[in-house]
XYZ file of C-alpha atoms in Angstrom:
358
model
C -24.473 -77.504 67.153
C -20.871 -78.297 68.009
C -19.235 -80.803 65.663
C -16.228 -82.907 66.643
C -14.275 -85.322 64.457
C -12.009 -87.569 66.482
C -9.125 -89.516 64.941
C -10.941 -90.477 61.718
C -9.201 -93.169 59.682
C -10.267 -94.657 56.360
C -8.653 -97.016 53.854
C -9.709 -97.894 50.326
C -7.749 -101.077 49.642
C -4.083 -100.215 50.086
C -4.741 -96.480 49.966
C -4.937 -94.730 53.331
C -7.313 -91.842 52.618
C -7.564 -90.539 56.197
C -4.765 -90.958 58.721
C -6.173 -89.663 61.984
C -8.279 -86.590 61.151
C -9.399 -84.573 64.180
C -10.999 -81.132 64.507
C -13.964 -79.375 66.064
C -16.266 -76.533 65.009
C -17.993 -74.180 67.466
C -21.803 -73.935 67.167
C -22.991 -71.791 64.275
C -19.550 -71.289 62.736
C -18.155 -72.241 59.330
C -15.015 -74.286 58.864
C -13.368 -74.075 55.450
C -11.589 -77.375 54.842
C -8.831 -76.408 52.420
C -6.410 -78.622 50.557
C -5.329 -79.985 47.165
C -7.301 -82.611 45.262
C -6.993 -86.102 46.701
C -6.030 -85.026 50.222
C -9.118 -86.547 51.883
C -11.503 -83.576 52.125
C -14.505 -85.238 50.460
C -13.918 -88.528 52.294
C -14.050 -86.606 55.574
C -17.256 -84.874 54.530
C -18.942 -88.130 53.499
C -18.050 -89.773 56.816
C -19.552 -86.828 58.716
C -22.707 -87.095 56.583
C -22.944 -90.832 57.230
C -22.435 -91.777 53.591
C -19.183 -93.581 54.481
C -18.244 -95.510 57.590
C -14.807 -94.779 59.079
C -12.487 -97.672 59.837
C -11.975 -96.036 63.233
C -12.659 -92.745 64.947
C -15.815 -90.950 66.033
C -18.188 -88.164 64.958
C -19.830 -86.221 67.790
C -22.793 -83.842 67.519
C -22.993 -81.769 70.721
C -21.041 -84.475 72.486
C -23.277 -87.320 71.256
C -21.608 -90.101 69.252
C -23.431 -90.331 65.901
C -20.821 -92.440 64.103
C -23.212 -95.384 63.760
C -26.304 -93.395 62.775
C -27.584 -93.558 59.171
C -27.646 -90.300 57.173
C -31.399 -89.686 57.571
C -31.063 -89.648 61.370
C -28.287 -87.047 61.449
C -30.227 -84.017 60.145
C -27.356 -83.072 57.854
C -27.777 -81.152 54.602
C -25.226 -81.658 51.828
C -24.504 -79.741 48.619
C -22.224 -81.197 45.934
C -20.314 -79.740 42.972
C -23.202 -80.702 40.708
C -26.694 -79.544 41.775
C -28.040 -83.093 41.088
C -31.636 -81.860 40.863
C -34.571 -84.029 39.839
C -35.086 -82.986 36.188
C -38.808 -83.815 36.192
C -39.517 -81.674 39.272
C -39.777 -77.888 39.402
C -38.042 -75.611 41.913
C -40.774 -75.906 44.511
C -40.967 -79.700 44.181
C -37.190 -80.167 44.363
C -37.010 -78.166 47.586
C -40.057 -79.954 49.003
C -38.716 -83.450 48.268
C -36.726 -84.027 51.520
C -39.682 -82.735 53.550
C -42.085 -85.114 51.822
C -39.620 -87.978 52.363
C -39.761 -87.234 56.096
C -43.558 -87.307 56.153
C -44.148 -83.634 56.891
C -47.684 -82.319 56.472
C -48.681 -80.436 53.287
C -49.188 -77.267 55.324
C -45.732 -77.462 56.885
C -44.152 -78.256 53.521
C -45.824 -75.305 51.850
C -44.777 -72.904 54.598
C -41.187 -74.127 54.699
C -40.734 -74.161 50.920
C -41.926 -70.545 50.765
C -39.380 -69.558 53.433
C -36.544 -71.370 51.683
C -37.367 -69.975 48.240
C -37.092 -66.478 49.690
C -33.830 -67.329 51.468
C -32.147 -68.537 48.279
C -33.641 -65.619 46.310
C -35.680 -67.658 43.812
C -39.093 -66.063 44.341
C -41.080 -66.119 41.099
C -39.207 -69.123 39.716
C -40.981 -71.813 41.734
C -42.594 -73.494 38.715
C -39.475 -73.705 36.573
C -37.713 -76.987 36.021
C -33.920 -77.344 36.209
C -33.353 -77.031 32.449
C -35.107 -73.641 32.541
C -32.686 -72.292 35.155
C -29.169 -70.906 34.916
C -26.378 -72.903 36.550
C -26.278 -70.443 39.415
C -30.028 -70.743 39.942
C -29.730 -74.531 39.906
C -27.137 -74.379 42.665
C -29.438 -72.124 44.665
C -32.127 -74.804 44.417
C -29.618 -77.415 45.614
C -28.754 -75.225 48.610
C -32.451 -74.701 49.325
C -33.112 -78.436 49.213
C -30.197 -79.044 51.604
C -31.533 -76.659 54.273
C -35.249 -77.343 53.793
C -35.637 -79.674 56.784
C -34.013 -77.466 59.445
C -30.617 -79.154 59.297
C -28.224 -79.124 62.265
C -25.177 -79.231 60.015
C -24.565 -78.040 56.450
C -21.861 -79.688 54.341
C -20.749 -78.127 51.057
C -18.385 -80.036 48.764
C -16.797 -77.505 46.363
C -20.225 -76.100 45.366
C -18.773 -73.295 43.216
C -16.271 -75.294 41.145
C -18.378 -75.429 37.978
C -19.410 -71.745 38.074
C -17.770 -68.774 36.398
C -16.199 -66.008 38.461
C -19.288 -63.788 38.592
C -21.580 -66.596 39.698
C -19.045 -67.835 42.240
C -19.123 -64.478 44.005
C -22.919 -64.372 43.823
C -23.527 -67.875 45.192
C -20.850 -67.584 47.883
C -22.646 -64.473 49.135
C -25.942 -66.377 49.212
C -24.375 -69.259 51.157
C -22.726 -66.953 53.677
C -25.935 -64.953 54.201
C -27.978 -68.111 54.772
C -25.415 -69.615 57.116
C -25.248 -66.499 59.264
C -28.998 -65.896 59.272
C -29.846 -69.455 60.290
C -26.772 -70.034 62.448
C -26.071 -73.446 60.916
C -22.746 -75.081 61.745
C -21.111 -75.525 58.338
C -18.176 -77.246 56.659
C -17.127 -75.783 53.327
C -14.728 -77.978 51.332
C -12.558 -76.273 48.717
C -9.146 -76.299 47.060
C -9.438 -72.549 46.379
C -7.736 -70.282 48.923
C -9.836 -67.215 48.115
C -13.034 -69.203 48.637
C -11.751 -70.593 51.910
C -11.031 -67.160 53.372
C -14.268 -65.693 52.006
C -16.392 -68.473 53.512
C -14.651 -69.716 56.649
C -14.676 -68.393 60.206
C -11.999 -71.033 60.726
C -9.629 -72.641 58.226
C -8.212 -76.167 58.385
C -5.565 -77.129 55.847
C -5.384 -80.777 54.853
C -2.625 -82.730 53.121
C -2.271 -86.470 52.527
C -5.118 -87.504 54.797
C -4.249 -85.397 57.850
C -5.083 -81.932 59.171
C -1.883 -79.895 58.977
C -3.096 -76.615 60.514
C -6.227 -75.190 62.136
C -6.808 -71.533 63.025
C -9.253 -68.688 62.683
C -9.232 -67.193 59.193
C -7.273 -64.046 60.100
C -4.543 -65.913 61.961
C -4.273 -68.482 59.185
C -3.737 -65.737 56.611
C -1.200 -63.563 58.437
C 0.599 -66.237 60.467
C 0.103 -69.793 59.116
C 1.086 -72.319 61.821
C 3.412 -74.489 59.684
C 5.768 -74.087 56.747
C 3.738 -76.485 54.609
C 0.554 -74.515 55.132
C 2.377 -71.194 54.708
C 3.758 -72.202 51.321
C 0.326 -73.500 50.249
C -1.161 -70.129 51.221
C 1.213 -68.116 49.081
C 4.428 -67.761 51.109
C 6.281 -69.212 48.135
C 9.591 -67.408 48.652
C 12.008 -69.119 51.031
C 15.344 -67.805 52.323
C 17.658 -69.448 54.810
C 19.111 -67.132 57.423
C 20.932 -67.075 60.740
C 19.088 -65.275 63.522
C 20.459 -63.600 66.632
C 18.415 -61.971 69.378
C 19.708 -58.508 70.229
C 17.200 -57.622 72.953
C 13.610 -58.387 73.995
C 12.164 -56.643 70.943
C 14.859 -56.875 68.272
C 16.567 -59.640 66.325
C 19.230 -59.644 63.641
C 18.910 -61.651 60.436
C 22.183 -62.564 58.780
C 22.158 -63.258 55.037
C 25.043 -63.719 52.579
C 24.195 -60.238 51.297
C 24.284 -58.564 54.689
C 22.651 -58.170 58.084
C 19.235 -56.729 58.843
C 17.467 -55.877 62.077
C 13.761 -56.330 62.683
C 11.364 -55.969 65.599
C 10.341 -59.282 67.098
C 7.637 -60.194 69.598
C 7.496 -63.896 68.859
C 8.838 -66.934 70.669
C 12.466 -67.909 71.198
C 14.681 -67.522 68.133
C 18.290 -68.466 67.669
C 20.514 -70.114 65.088
C 19.521 -71.191 61.592
C 15.970 -70.350 60.514
C 13.911 -69.878 57.354
C 12.299 -66.640 56.197
C 9.095 -67.038 54.169
C 7.284 -64.245 52.354
C 4.621 -63.717 49.698
C 5.446 -62.195 46.282
C 3.159 -59.267 47.157
C 5.492 -58.378 50.030
C 8.605 -58.101 47.852
C 9.581 -55.478 45.286
C 12.510 -54.693 43.004
C 14.514 -51.582 42.195
C 17.763 -50.697 40.466
C 19.268 -49.098 43.537
C 18.980 -48.849 47.307
C 19.303 -51.431 50.066
C 17.598 -54.795 50.066
C 17.952 -58.306 51.407
C 19.155 -59.624 48.069
C 20.561 -58.673 44.717
C 20.149 -60.637 41.523
C 19.363 -60.733 37.822
C 15.819 -59.932 36.696
C 14.818 -63.017 34.707
C 11.291 -62.176 33.561
C 8.240 -59.979 33.925
C 4.585 -60.917 33.537
C 1.663 -58.544 33.121
C -1.172 -60.013 35.229
C -3.817 -57.321 35.009
C -3.738 -55.439 38.298
C -0.212 -56.532 39.164
C 3.197 -57.192 37.635
C 4.893 -60.461 38.515
C 8.696 -60.516 38.305
C 11.226 -63.312 38.876
C 14.724 -62.574 40.123
C 17.655 -65.021 40.130
C 19.610 -64.613 43.373
C 22.320 -66.497 45.243
C 19.539 -68.162 47.276
C 17.425 -69.189 44.316
C 14.698 -67.541 42.238
C 12.550 -64.991 44.083
C 9.087 -64.011 42.874
C 7.824 -60.456 43.399
C 4.412 -58.965 42.623
C 3.956 -55.207 42.277
C 0.511 -53.591 42.326
C 1.204 -50.729 39.888
C 0.520 -52.207 36.446
C 1.321 -48.829 34.838
C 5.005 -49.572 35.484
C 4.984 -52.708 33.336
C 6.904 -51.221 30.401
C 9.577 -49.731 32.665
C 9.997 -53.002 34.565
C 10.124 -55.010 31.336
C 13.043 -52.872 30.226
C 14.989 -54.048 33.285
C 15.080 -57.732 32.255
C 18.664 -58.999 32.308
C 19.856 -56.231 34.641
C 21.016 -56.465 38.245
C 18.244 -55.466 40.652
C 17.768 -55.137 44.402
C 15.027 -57.180 46.081
C 13.311 -55.379 48.950
C 11.194 -57.400 51.389
C 8.638 -56.224 53.935
C 9.968 -58.107 56.951
C 6.927 -57.163 59.032
C 4.774 -59.358 56.783
C 7.237 -62.233 56.601
C 7.388 -65.434 58.645
C 10.365 -66.840 60.501
C 10.312 -70.562 61.175
C 12.508 -73.397 62.291
C 12.025 -76.740 60.596
C 9.300 -78.705 62.334
C 8.157 -75.751 64.447
C 5.221 -73.338 64.097
C 5.694 -70.188 62.042
C 5.941 -66.787 63.728
C 6.123 -63.165 62.672
């Protein structure tokens, strides 16, 4: 099923929660709706499910306007942060509940529950009640209940938030396997970037009640469409530069510290621009050429990487090296002048108010 949200707007008193939200999802694909808390993600999801009515705008399922339909007529399954299971019902009964509510026959219910239990990998646990299950198993039951009645659309509202790292990986794998096997169009709401890229075929970033950017997951990661989205996705380092085009494939970046050439296949560039890059794409050394020089302020051992902060003429730059064995050597450089080297091929060049390029 193809889902379309058209210019959704919603107020709660004086607070404008949604300010014209529009997007579409191709049939059978997953959209990860990514943004900070309070940006309008859950409000959008609840409007699509029919649990909230928009002040204006439309929801279309395969081109049909369903904005006025009640939730039970939309064939939408929804999973929340909390499993919200019926404590007095066992696994089989919790999954069967939406089927019974729709008047399905006992034979159909039994067959479908068996299929779903196998899908969510809970075979052998059918008679257990929620308090006899782990948190991960409870969330599996919630997912099973959401897909039990052959839903057209699956909505997941931060379903992994309350789980530890191991369970998050486990349940995300279950969700992705189910979604791909059944081909259910899905919206996955999260504030976690890693989850978004693990779950989404497409990513939409949302801030302050509007969709800021929309792209397939790969494009969103390597070339975020806007500066706001880029910085949210880890391009935290920002340098102002002057750019000159030398020929069809080469440009020159002019910094206070010097000039650097780089290959360029993007759109028109000229004049003042901004260079954005992730900490992972910058490194430090005591010698050699780099975009910047500065004083090493601090080092942080972060397991598999070393995070360093360098004070430069253009502000503090954060770098992240992947060789944790060098931590002691790098720590001994604190207070010294260092060179910052940047992988320009993984950086973004933008002009204020225009899409990012690389």
